[in-house]
């Protein structure tokens, strides 16, 4: 049951007080981004911001204890689109004449959406490290 200290896996959006449920979440953002950086150099810091819509698909699976408490319980799913935005900062740096590295941190926020009878938001903090090659 909720609060029992057991990791139930998946991405948890919320728990109902009287049932053990697991939610799996898939997000597909469609954002228009703007990036402002300093002129090219060995290290090029930048700021970014963007806004748009995010498609969210949620699948709710009842846990084993819930199925025992309510026989015949089935999984539910829902699709929703919600306004979303992001803001962050990063830097691109030259590793060699043909290799570039990128380090970036951004916050991804969404409005509240009605999903499977409850209200949810899908806010996330992202930290990314990447390497690219030029030709």
PDB file of C-alpha atoms in Angstrom:
ATOM      1  CA  UNK A   1       0.000   0.000   0.000  1.00  0.00           C
ATOM      2  CA  UNK A   2       1.175   3.622  -0.409  1.00  0.00           C
ATOM      3  CA  UNK A   3       3.837   4.570   2.084  1.00  0.00           C
ATOM      4  CA  UNK A   4       4.973   0.982   2.643  1.00  0.00           C
ATOM      5  CA  UNK A   5       8.533   1.874   1.557  1.00  0.00           C
ATOM      6  CA  UNK A   6       8.551  -0.605  -1.351  1.00  0.00           C
ATOM      7  CA  UNK A   7       9.764   0.553  -4.775  1.00  0.00           C
ATOM      8  CA  UNK A   8       6.927  -0.277  -7.162  1.00  0.00           C
ATOM      9  CA  UNK A   9       8.864   0.730 -10.320  1.00  0.00           C
ATOM     10  CA  UNK A  10       7.658   2.876 -13.202  1.00  0.00           C
ATOM     11  CA  UNK A  11       7.132   6.608 -13.012  1.00  0.00           C
ATOM     12  CA  UNK A  12       4.778   7.535 -10.223  1.00  0.00           C
ATOM     13  CA  UNK A  13       2.438  10.426 -10.901  1.00  0.00           C
ATOM     14  CA  UNK A  14       0.401   9.922  -7.714  1.00  0.00           C
ATOM     15  CA  UNK A  15      -1.024   7.309  -5.381  1.00  0.00           C
ATOM     16  CA  UNK A  16      -4.618   6.849  -4.301  1.00  0.00           C
ATOM     17  CA  UNK A  17      -4.913   6.414  -0.555  1.00  0.00           C
ATOM     18  CA  UNK A  18      -6.853   3.145  -0.773  1.00  0.00           C
ATOM     19  CA  UNK A  19      -5.017   1.292  -3.542  1.00  0.00           C
ATOM     20  CA  UNK A  20      -1.561   0.311  -4.755  1.00  0.00           C
ATOM     21  CA  UNK A  21      -1.165   1.539  -8.351  1.00  0.00           C
ATOM     22  CA  UNK A  22       1.736   2.011 -10.744  1.00  0.00           C
ATOM     23  CA  UNK A  23       1.730   4.629 -13.497  1.00  0.00           C
ATOM     24  CA  UNK A  24       3.958   4.463 -16.572  1.00  0.00           C
ATOM     25  CA  UNK A  25       4.460   7.793 -18.296  1.00  0.00           C
ATOM     26  CA  UNK A  26       5.586   8.639 -21.845  1.00  0.00           C
ATOM     27  CA  UNK A  27       6.195  12.299 -22.725  1.00  0.00           C
ATOM     28  CA  UNK A  28       6.720  13.685 -26.242  1.00  0.00           C
ATOM     29  CA  UNK A  29       7.473  17.435 -26.162  1.00  0.00           C
ATOM     30  CA  UNK A  30       6.913  19.712 -29.185  1.00  0.00           C
ATOM     31  CA  UNK A  31       8.742  22.877 -28.139  1.00  0.00           C
ATOM     32  CA  UNK A  32       9.977  25.952 -29.999  1.00  0.00           C
ATOM     33  CA  UNK A  33      13.339  26.887 -28.470  1.00  0.00           C
ATOM     34  CA  UNK A  34      15.510  29.991 -28.586  1.00  0.00           C
ATOM     35  CA  UNK A  35      19.183  29.864 -27.630  1.00  0.00           C
ATOM     36  CA  UNK A  36      21.362  32.914 -26.952  1.00  0.00           C
ATOM     37  CA  UNK A  37      25.115  32.404 -26.605  1.00  0.00           C
ATOM     38  CA  UNK A  38      28.384  34.284 -26.560  1.00  0.00           C
ATOM     39  CA  UNK A  39      30.460  34.511 -29.759  1.00  0.00           C
ATOM     40  CA  UNK A  40      32.391  31.422 -30.842  1.00  0.00           C
ATOM     41  CA  UNK A  41      35.441  30.604 -28.755  1.00  0.00           C
ATOM     42  CA  UNK A  42      36.991  27.624 -26.955  1.00  0.00           C
ATOM     43  CA  UNK A  43      34.063  27.679 -24.503  1.00  0.00           C
ATOM     44  CA  UNK A  44      30.693  29.073 -25.590  1.00  0.00           C
ATOM     45  CA  UNK A  45      28.135  29.475 -22.756  1.00  0.00           C
ATOM     46  CA  UNK A  46      24.466  29.946 -23.646  1.00  0.00           C
ATOM     47  CA  UNK A  47      20.967  30.364 -22.208  1.00  0.00           C
ATOM     48  CA  UNK A  48      17.913  28.668 -23.668  1.00  0.00           C
ATOM     49  CA  UNK A  49      14.156  28.984 -23.344  1.00  0.00           C
ATOM     50  CA  UNK A  50      11.229  27.404 -25.120  1.00  0.00           C
ATOM     51  CA  UNK A  51       7.489  26.820 -25.049  1.00  0.00           C
ATOM     52  CA  UNK A  52       4.981  24.564 -26.782  1.00  0.00           C
ATOM     53  CA  UNK A  53       2.846  21.495 -26.188  1.00  0.00           C
ATOM     54  CA  UNK A  54       3.710  18.121 -24.685  1.00  0.00           C
ATOM     55  CA  UNK A  55       1.813  14.935 -25.464  1.00  0.00           C
ATOM     56  CA  UNK A  56       1.578  12.628 -22.431  1.00  0.00           C
ATOM     57  CA  UNK A  57       0.481   8.975 -22.458  1.00  0.00           C
ATOM     58  CA  UNK A  58      -0.238   7.452 -19.038  1.00  0.00           C
ATOM     59  CA  UNK A  59      -0.864   3.752 -18.382  1.00  0.00           C
ATOM     60  CA  UNK A  60      -2.088   2.842 -14.898  1.00  0.00           C
ATOM     61  CA  UNK A  61      -1.577  -0.728 -13.714  1.00  0.00           C
ATOM     62  CA  UNK A  62      -3.165  -1.914 -10.478  1.00  0.00           C
ATOM     63  CA  UNK A  63      -0.687  -3.548  -8.122  1.00  0.00           C
ATOM     64  CA  UNK A  64      -0.997  -7.168  -7.019  1.00  0.00           C
ATOM     65  CA  UNK A  65      -2.524  -6.191  -3.658  1.00  0.00           C
ATOM     66  CA  UNK A  66      -5.104  -3.989  -5.410  1.00  0.00           C
ATOM     67  CA  UNK A  67      -6.157  -6.809  -7.761  1.00  0.00           C
ATOM     68  CA  UNK A  68      -6.634  -9.032  -4.701  1.00  0.00           C
ATOM     69  CA  UNK A  69      -8.749  -6.329  -3.016  1.00  0.00           C
ATOM     70  CA  UNK A  70     -10.796  -5.596  -6.154  1.00  0.00           C
ATOM     71  CA  UNK A  71     -10.955  -8.662  -8.437  1.00  0.00           C
ATOM     72  CA  UNK A  72     -11.366  -7.825 -12.114  1.00  0.00           C
ATOM     73  CA  UNK A  73      -9.510  -4.519 -11.889  1.00  0.00           C
ATOM     74  CA  UNK A  74      -7.941  -3.652 -15.248  1.00  0.00           C
ATOM     75  CA  UNK A  75      -5.267  -1.292 -16.421  1.00  0.00           C
ATOM     76  CA  UNK A  76      -6.338   2.134 -17.648  1.00  0.00           C
ATOM     77  CA  UNK A  77      -4.691   4.519 -20.078  1.00  0.00           C
ATOM     78  CA  UNK A  78      -5.153   8.128 -21.101  1.00  0.00           C
ATOM     79  CA  UNK A  79      -3.678  10.607 -23.555  1.00  0.00           C
ATOM     80  CA  UNK A  80      -3.450  14.320 -22.888  1.00  0.00           C
ATOM     81  CA  UNK A  81      -1.743  17.372 -24.398  1.00  0.00           C
ATOM     82  CA  UNK A  82      -0.591  20.094 -22.049  1.00  0.00           C
ATOM     83  CA  UNK A  83       1.167  23.464 -22.390  1.00  0.00           C
ATOM     84  CA  UNK A  84       4.852  23.138 -21.479  1.00  0.00           C
ATOM     85  CA  UNK A  85       7.956  25.295 -21.235  1.00  0.00           C
ATOM     86  CA  UNK A  86      11.643  24.946 -20.495  1.00  0.00           C
ATOM     87  CA  UNK A  87      14.516  27.155 -19.425  1.00  0.00           C
ATOM     88  CA  UNK A  88      18.162  26.343 -18.913  1.00  0.00           C
ATOM     89  CA  UNK A  89      21.823  27.091 -19.412  1.00  0.00           C
ATOM     90  CA  UNK A  90      24.734  25.259 -20.935  1.00  0.00           C
ATOM     91  CA  UNK A  91      28.086  25.494 -22.627  1.00  0.00           C
ATOM     92  CA  UNK A  92      29.674  24.093 -25.765  1.00  0.00           C
ATOM     93  CA  UNK A  93      33.417  23.523 -25.622  1.00  0.00           C
ATOM     94  CA  UNK A  94      36.014  22.333 -28.122  1.00  0.00           C
ATOM     95  CA  UNK A  95      37.636  19.008 -27.225  1.00  0.00           C
ATOM     96  CA  UNK A  96      39.757  18.787 -30.388  1.00  0.00           C
ATOM     97  CA  UNK A  97      39.699  20.343 -33.881  1.00  0.00           C
ATOM     98  CA  UNK A  98      36.864  17.953 -34.861  1.00  0.00           C
ATOM     99  CA  UNK A  99      35.143  17.190 -31.521  1.00  0.00           C
ATOM    100  CA  UNK A 100      32.763  19.381 -29.528  1.00  0.00           C
ATOM    101  CA  UNK A 101      31.374  18.727 -26.050  1.00  0.00           C
ATOM    102  CA  UNK A 102      28.153  20.093 -24.571  1.00  0.00           C
ATOM    103  CA  UNK A 103      27.101  20.352 -20.935  1.00  0.00           C
ATOM    104  CA  UNK A 104      23.546  21.514 -20.285  1.00  0.00           C
ATOM    105  CA  UNK A 105      21.011  21.798 -17.456  1.00  0.00           C
ATOM    106  CA  UNK A 106      17.367  22.661 -18.029  1.00  0.00           C
ATOM    107  CA  UNK A 107      14.069  22.715 -16.174  1.00  0.00           C
ATOM    108  CA  UNK A 108      11.032  21.365 -18.037  1.00  0.00           C
ATOM    109  CA  UNK A 109       7.675  22.469 -16.631  1.00  0.00           C
ATOM    110  CA  UNK A 110       4.083  21.789 -17.633  1.00  0.00           C
ATOM    111  CA  UNK A 111       0.659  23.047 -16.770  1.00  0.00           C
ATOM    112  CA  UNK A 112      -1.715  20.861 -14.807  1.00  0.00           C
ATOM    113  CA  UNK A 113      -3.663  18.235 -16.751  1.00  0.00           C
ATOM    114  CA  UNK A 114      -6.657  16.060 -15.877  1.00  0.00           C
ATOM    115  CA  UNK A 115      -5.416  12.465 -16.222  1.00  0.00           C
ATOM    116  CA  UNK A 116      -7.470   9.400 -15.240  1.00  0.00           C
ATOM    117  CA  UNK A 117      -9.680  11.375 -12.887  1.00  0.00           C
ATOM    118  CA  UNK A 118      -6.871  13.272 -11.132  1.00  0.00           C
ATOM    119  CA  UNK A 119      -4.799  16.385 -11.765  1.00  0.00           C
ATOM    120  CA  UNK A 120      -1.118  15.949 -12.609  1.00  0.00           C
ATOM    121  CA  UNK A 121       1.857  17.962 -13.835  1.00  0.00           C
ATOM    122  CA  UNK A 122       4.984  16.513 -15.415  1.00  0.00           C
ATOM    123  CA  UNK A 123       7.800  18.820 -14.245  1.00  0.00           C
ATOM    124  CA  UNK A 124      11.350  17.549 -14.788  1.00  0.00           C
ATOM    125  CA  UNK A 125      14.939  18.689 -14.276  1.00  0.00           C
ATOM    126  CA  UNK A 126      17.293  17.501 -17.047  1.00  0.00           C
ATOM    127  CA  UNK A 127      21.090  17.322 -16.997  1.00  0.00           C
ATOM    128  CA  UNK A 128      22.758  16.423 -20.297  1.00  0.00           C
ATOM    129  CA  UNK A 129      26.326  15.803 -21.445  1.00  0.00           C
ATOM    130  CA  UNK A 130      27.079  15.210 -25.110  1.00  0.00           C
ATOM    131  CA  UNK A 131      29.841  14.876 -27.692  1.00  0.00           C
ATOM    132  CA  UNK A 132      29.569  15.811 -31.387  1.00  0.00           C
ATOM    133  CA  UNK A 133      31.896  15.534 -34.364  1.00  0.00           C
ATOM    134  CA  UNK A 134      32.316  18.097 -37.140  1.00  0.00           C
ATOM    135  CA  UNK A 135      33.093  17.130 -40.734  1.00  0.00           C
TER     136      UNK A 135
END
